Short mmCIF file of C-alpha atoms in Angstrom, two decimals:
data_model
loop_
_atom_site.label_atom_id
_atom_site.label_comp_id
_atom_site.label_asym_id
_atom_site.label_seq_id
_atom_site.Cartn_x
_atom_site.Cartn_y
_atom_site.Cartn_z
CA MET A 1 -1.91 -4.54 21.74
CA VAL A 2 -1.47 -2.01 18.91
CA ALA A 3 0.43 -2.85 15.72
CA SER A 4 3.08 -0.57 14.22
CA MET A 5 2.10 2.37 12.00
CA PRO A 6 -0.38 1.14 9.36
CA SER A 7 0.79 1.45 5.77
CA PHE A 8 -1.58 1.37 2.80
CA GLY A 9 -1.09 0.86 -0.89
CA ILE A 10 -3.03 3.36 -3.01
CA SER A 11 -5.73 0.83 -3.97
CA ALA A 12 -6.36 -0.25 -0.38
CA PHE A 13 -6.51 3.39 0.72
CA LEU A 14 -8.98 4.27 -2.02
CA ARG A 15 -11.24 1.43 -0.88
CA ILE A 16 -11.18 2.75 2.68
CA VAL A 17 -11.84 6.33 1.59
CA HIS A 18 -14.94 5.16 -0.31
CA MET A 19 -16.37 3.22 2.67
CA ASN A 20 -19.26 4.32 4.85
CA PRO A 21 -18.25 5.35 8.41
CA ARG A 22 -19.03 2.07 10.20
CA PRO A 23 -17.24 -0.38 7.86
CA GLN A 24 -14.44 2.17 7.49
CA ARG A 25 -13.86 2.24 11.24
CA THR A 26 -13.97 -1.57 11.38
CA GLU A 27 -11.32 -1.83 8.67
CA LEU A 28 -9.10 0.80 10.30
CA ARG A 29 -9.37 -1.04 13.63
CA ARG A 30 -8.33 -4.25 11.89
CA ARG A 31 -5.30 -2.44 10.52
CA LEU A 32 -4.21 -1.55 14.05
CA THR A 33 -4.51 -5.11 15.34
CA PRO A 34 -1.36 -7.29 15.04
CA ARG A 35 -1.90 -9.84 12.29
CA GLU A 36 -0.18 -11.79 9.57
CA GLY A 37 0.45 -9.99 6.27
CA GLY A 38 -2.63 -9.66 4.07
CA TYR A 39 -3.06 -11.03 0.57
CA ASP A 40 -3.23 -8.63 -2.38
CA PHE A 41 -5.87 -10.13 -4.69
CA HIS A 42 -4.88 -7.83 -7.57
CA ASN A 43 -1.10 -8.12 -7.34
CA SER A 44 -0.93 -10.73 -10.12
CA LEU A 45 -2.84 -8.45 -12.52
CA ARG A 46 -0.51 -5.54 -11.81
CA ARG A 47 2.56 -7.67 -12.45
CA LEU A 48 1.10 -8.88 -15.74
CA ALA A 49 0.03 -5.33 -16.62
CA TYR A 50 3.66 -4.22 -16.23
CA ARG A 51 4.74 -6.98 -18.59
CA MET A 52 2.17 -5.82 -21.13
CA MET A 53 2.66 -2.07 -20.92
CA VAL A 54 6.36 -1.72 -20.10
CA GLU A 55 7.92 -4.91 -21.47
CA GLY A 56 5.62 -5.17 -24.49
CA GLU A 57 4.58 -8.78 -23.95
CA PRO A 58 1.61 -9.74 -26.17
CA LEU A 59 -1.84 -10.32 -24.72
CA ALA A 60 -2.03 -13.98 -25.79
CA SER A 61 1.11 -14.82 -23.81
CA LEU A 62 -0.13 -12.97 -20.74
CA LEU A 63 -3.52 -14.68 -20.82
CA LEU A 64 -1.73 -18.03 -20.82
CA ALA A 65 0.31 -16.85 -17.83
CA THR A 66 -2.87 -16.35 -15.79
CA ALA A 67 -3.23 -20.15 -15.67
CA ALA A 68 -0.52 -20.12 -12.98
CA ILE A 69 -2.79 -18.15 -10.62
CA SER A 70 -4.08 -20.75 -8.17
CA GLN A 71 -7.26 -19.02 -6.97
CA GLU A 72 -10.02 -19.12 -9.58
CA PRO A 73 -11.65 -15.74 -8.74
CA GLU A 74 -8.26 -14.03 -8.92
CA ARG A 75 -7.45 -15.85 -12.16
CA ARG A 76 -10.73 -14.75 -13.76
CA SER A 77 -10.25 -11.17 -12.57
CA ALA A 78 -6.72 -10.97 -13.95
CA HIS A 79 -7.79 -12.55 -17.25
CA ALA A 80 -10.63 -10.05 -17.75
CA GLY A 81 -8.51 -7.14 -16.53
CA LEU A 82 -5.77 -7.86 -19.05
CA GLN A 83 -8.28 -7.95 -21.88
CA ARG A 84 -9.66 -4.57 -20.81
CA LEU A 85 -6.16 -3.14 -20.46
CA ASP A 86 -5.27 -4.34 -23.95
CA SER A 87 -8.39 -2.67 -25.38
CA TRP A 88 -7.61 0.53 -23.48
CA ARG A 89 -4.03 0.49 -24.76
CA VAL A 90 -5.19 0.22 -28.37
CA ALA A 91 -7.20 3.41 -27.87
CA ASN A 92 -4.33 5.13 -25.99
CA PRO A 93 -1.13 4.53 -27.94
CA GLY A 94 1.12 7.06 -26.18
CA THR A 95 4.76 6.38 -25.34
CA ILE A 96 5.25 4.15 -22.29
CA SER A 97 7.65 4.99 -19.46
CA THR A 98 8.17 4.09 -15.79
CA PHE A 99 8.11 6.09 -12.54
CA GLU A 100 9.22 5.24 -9.05
CA ALA A 101 6.77 4.72 -6.20
CA VAL A 102 6.47 7.34 -3.45
CA THR A 103 5.23 7.10 0.14
CA VAL A 104 3.66 9.89 2.17
CA ARG A 105 2.74 10.11 5.84
CA SER A 106 -0.54 11.51 7.07
CA PRO A 107 -0.62 14.99 8.67
CA GLY A 108 -0.87 13.44 12.14
CA GLN A 109 1.77 10.76 11.41
CA ALA A 110 -0.75 8.00 12.19
CA PHE A 111 -0.39 6.12 8.89
CA SER A 112 1.34 6.17 5.51
CA VAL A 113 0.16 5.61 1.93
CA ARG A 114 2.24 4.42 -1.03
CA PHE A 115 1.46 5.33 -4.65
CA THR A 116 2.92 2.72 -7.01
CA PRO A 117 2.65 3.53 -10.73
CA ASN A 118 2.24 0.38 -12.80
CA PHE A 119 3.44 2.28 -15.86
CA GLY A 120 3.85 5.78 -17.23
CA LEU A 121 2.12 7.06 -20.36
CA GLN A 122 2.58 10.12 -22.53
CA VAL A 123 -0.83 11.81 -22.68
CA GLY A 124 -1.18 15.04 -24.63
CA GLY A 125 2.55 15.64 -24.39
CA GLN A 126 2.59 15.06 -20.61
CA PRO A 127 4.14 12.05 -18.85
CA VAL A 128 1.49 10.58 -16.53
CA ALA A 129 2.19 8.04 -13.76
CA VAL A 130 -0.64 5.49 -13.85
CA HIS A 131 -1.86 3.06 -11.20
CA VAL A 132 -4.21 0.29 -12.38
CA TRP A 133 -7.53 -0.32 -10.57
CA ASN A 134 -9.50 -3.48 -11.39
CA THR A 135 -11.85 -3.74 -8.41
CA THR A 136 -15.60 -4.15 -8.93
CA SER A 137 -16.56 -2.33 -5.73
CA PRO A 138 -16.51 0.43 -4.69
CA ARG A 139 -17.33 2.52 -7.71
CA LEU A 140 -14.68 5.22 -7.81
CA GLU A 141 -15.81 8.80 -7.30
CA LEU A 142 -13.84 11.27 -9.40
CA ARG A 143 -13.39 13.93 -6.73
CA LEU A 144 -12.32 11.46 -4.03
CA VAL A 145 -9.75 9.84 -6.33
CA ARG A 146 -8.31 13.22 -7.30
CA ALA A 147 -8.20 14.28 -3.65
CA VAL A 148 -6.22 11.18 -2.70
CA LEU A 149 -3.85 11.62 -5.66
CA SER A 150 -3.15 15.19 -4.52
CA LEU A 151 -1.47 13.79 -1.39
CA PHE A 152 1.47 12.60 -3.53
CA GLU A 153 2.16 15.72 -5.56
CA ASP A 154 4.79 17.18 -3.20
CA ALA A 155 6.54 13.82 -2.77
CA TYR A 156 7.06 13.52 -6.52
CA ARG A 157 8.72 16.93 -6.71
CA ASP A 158 11.68 15.43 -4.85
CA THR A 159 12.19 12.55 -7.32
CA VAL A 160 14.74 12.57 -10.14
CA SER A 161 12.24 12.43 -13.02
CA PRO A 162 8.79 13.38 -11.71
CA PRO A 163 5.67 12.84 -13.82
CA SER A 164 3.62 15.82 -14.93
CA ASP A 165 0.45 14.20 -13.65
CA LEU A 166 -0.83 11.23 -11.62
CA ALA A 167 -3.74 9.00 -12.52
CA VAL A 168 -5.75 5.91 -11.63
CA LEU A 169 -6.84 3.78 -14.58
CA CYS A 170 -10.16 2.13 -13.73
CA LEU A 171 -10.34 -0.95 -15.96
CA ARG A 172 -13.98 -1.53 -15.01
CA THR A 173 -15.06 1.72 -16.65
CA MET A 174 -12.03 2.14 -18.97
CA ARG A 175 -11.57 5.62 -17.51
CA LEU A 176 -8.28 7.33 -16.73
CA ILE A 177 -8.87 9.52 -13.67
CA ARG A 178 -6.15 12.17 -13.62
CA LEU A 179 -5.20 14.48 -10.78
CA GLY A 180 -4.83 17.56 -13.02
CA ASP A 181 -4.91 20.79 -11.03
CA ALA A 182 -4.17 19.62 -7.49
CA VAL A 183 -5.16 22.98 -5.97
CA GLU A 184 -8.83 22.18 -6.68
CA VAL A 185 -8.82 19.09 -4.43
CA ALA A 186 -5.77 19.47 -2.14
CA SER A 187 -7.84 20.71 0.83
CA LEU A 188 -10.18 17.71 0.49
CA GLY A 189 -7.19 15.36 0.35
CA GLN A 190 -5.81 16.84 3.57
CA LEU A 191 -9.24 16.64 5.20
CA ILE A 192 -9.57 12.96 4.30
CA ALA A 193 -6.13 12.13 5.71
CA THR A 194 -6.71 14.21 8.86
CA ASN A 195 -10.06 12.52 9.47
CA ILE A 196 -8.49 9.06 9.24
CA ASP A 197 -5.71 10.25 11.56
CA GLY A 198 -8.40 11.10 14.12
CA ILE A 199 -10.12 7.73 13.78
CA PHE A 200 -6.80 5.93 14.26
CA ARG A 201 -6.07 7.96 17.42
CA GLU A 202 -9.49 7.09 18.84
CA ILE A 203 -9.04 3.38 18.08
CA GLU A 204 -5.52 3.36 19.52
CA SER A 205 -6.85 4.87 22.72
CA GLU A 206 -9.57 2.21 22.93
CA LEU A 207 -7.09 -0.63 22.32
CA ARG A 208 -4.75 0.65 25.04
CA GLU A 209 -7.48 0.81 27.72
CA PRO A 210 -7.07 -2.10 30.17
CA PRO A 211 -10.03 -4.47 30.38
CA ALA A 212 -12.34 -3.81 33.29
CA ALA A 213 -11.77 -5.99 36.36
CA PRO A 214 -14.72 -8.20 37.41
CA GLY A 215 -15.31 -6.06 40.50
CA ASP A 216 -15.49 -2.91 38.37
CA ARG A 217 -18.40 -4.11 36.31
CA PRO A 218 -21.77 -2.57 37.17
CA LEU A 219 -24.24 -4.92 38.82
CA ALA A 220 -27.25 -5.97 36.80
CA PRO A 221 -30.48 -4.40 37.98
CA PRO A 222 -32.77 -6.65 40.06
CA PRO A 223 -35.63 -8.29 38.18
CA ALA A 224 -38.85 -6.35 38.09
CA GLU A 225 -41.52 -7.59 40.50
#
């Protein structure tokens, strides 16, 4: 049985894009298998990051709030991530804003991806929609991140107040990876999405094949004399 069209958040999609072929295919197959909703390990950090960046809540208060996170690894990750975000904010004091999330479908309509900005920031006179990344692995590759961000450029043109640029803020390296000139990476972004479309179609075909009947199975060869 095949599940409905898979939908990825930007962080989950970036993880898949950075995978080697075999684990990537395994993960995409899992996404096509009916299952209960997954758990977003970094959701608590992103909620607290919004409170810091958009609502102006002080770091000390937010660090206390992490005590409510039940899972210790998630609690530690959120605690460290907030400290990094606070340090990054001190070095990047631009005006904060907000932008809506946008969703795009792949060229082959096999899946969709949603870009959710955790805050907007004025950088060099440009409003930039920023998504926070706090994952240890994989290590983000600049060109792959920019290629994925390019997928959302057209979708933002249809919004009321579009950002001038899109970015992923990697808290592990304290680096803001901006899309910039989308033309440079747009073809790679389309290639990535088209390739994953193809993998999904192959997996769907495999999942729809009926299991072989016992009589259809080839006989084992006789033992050697």
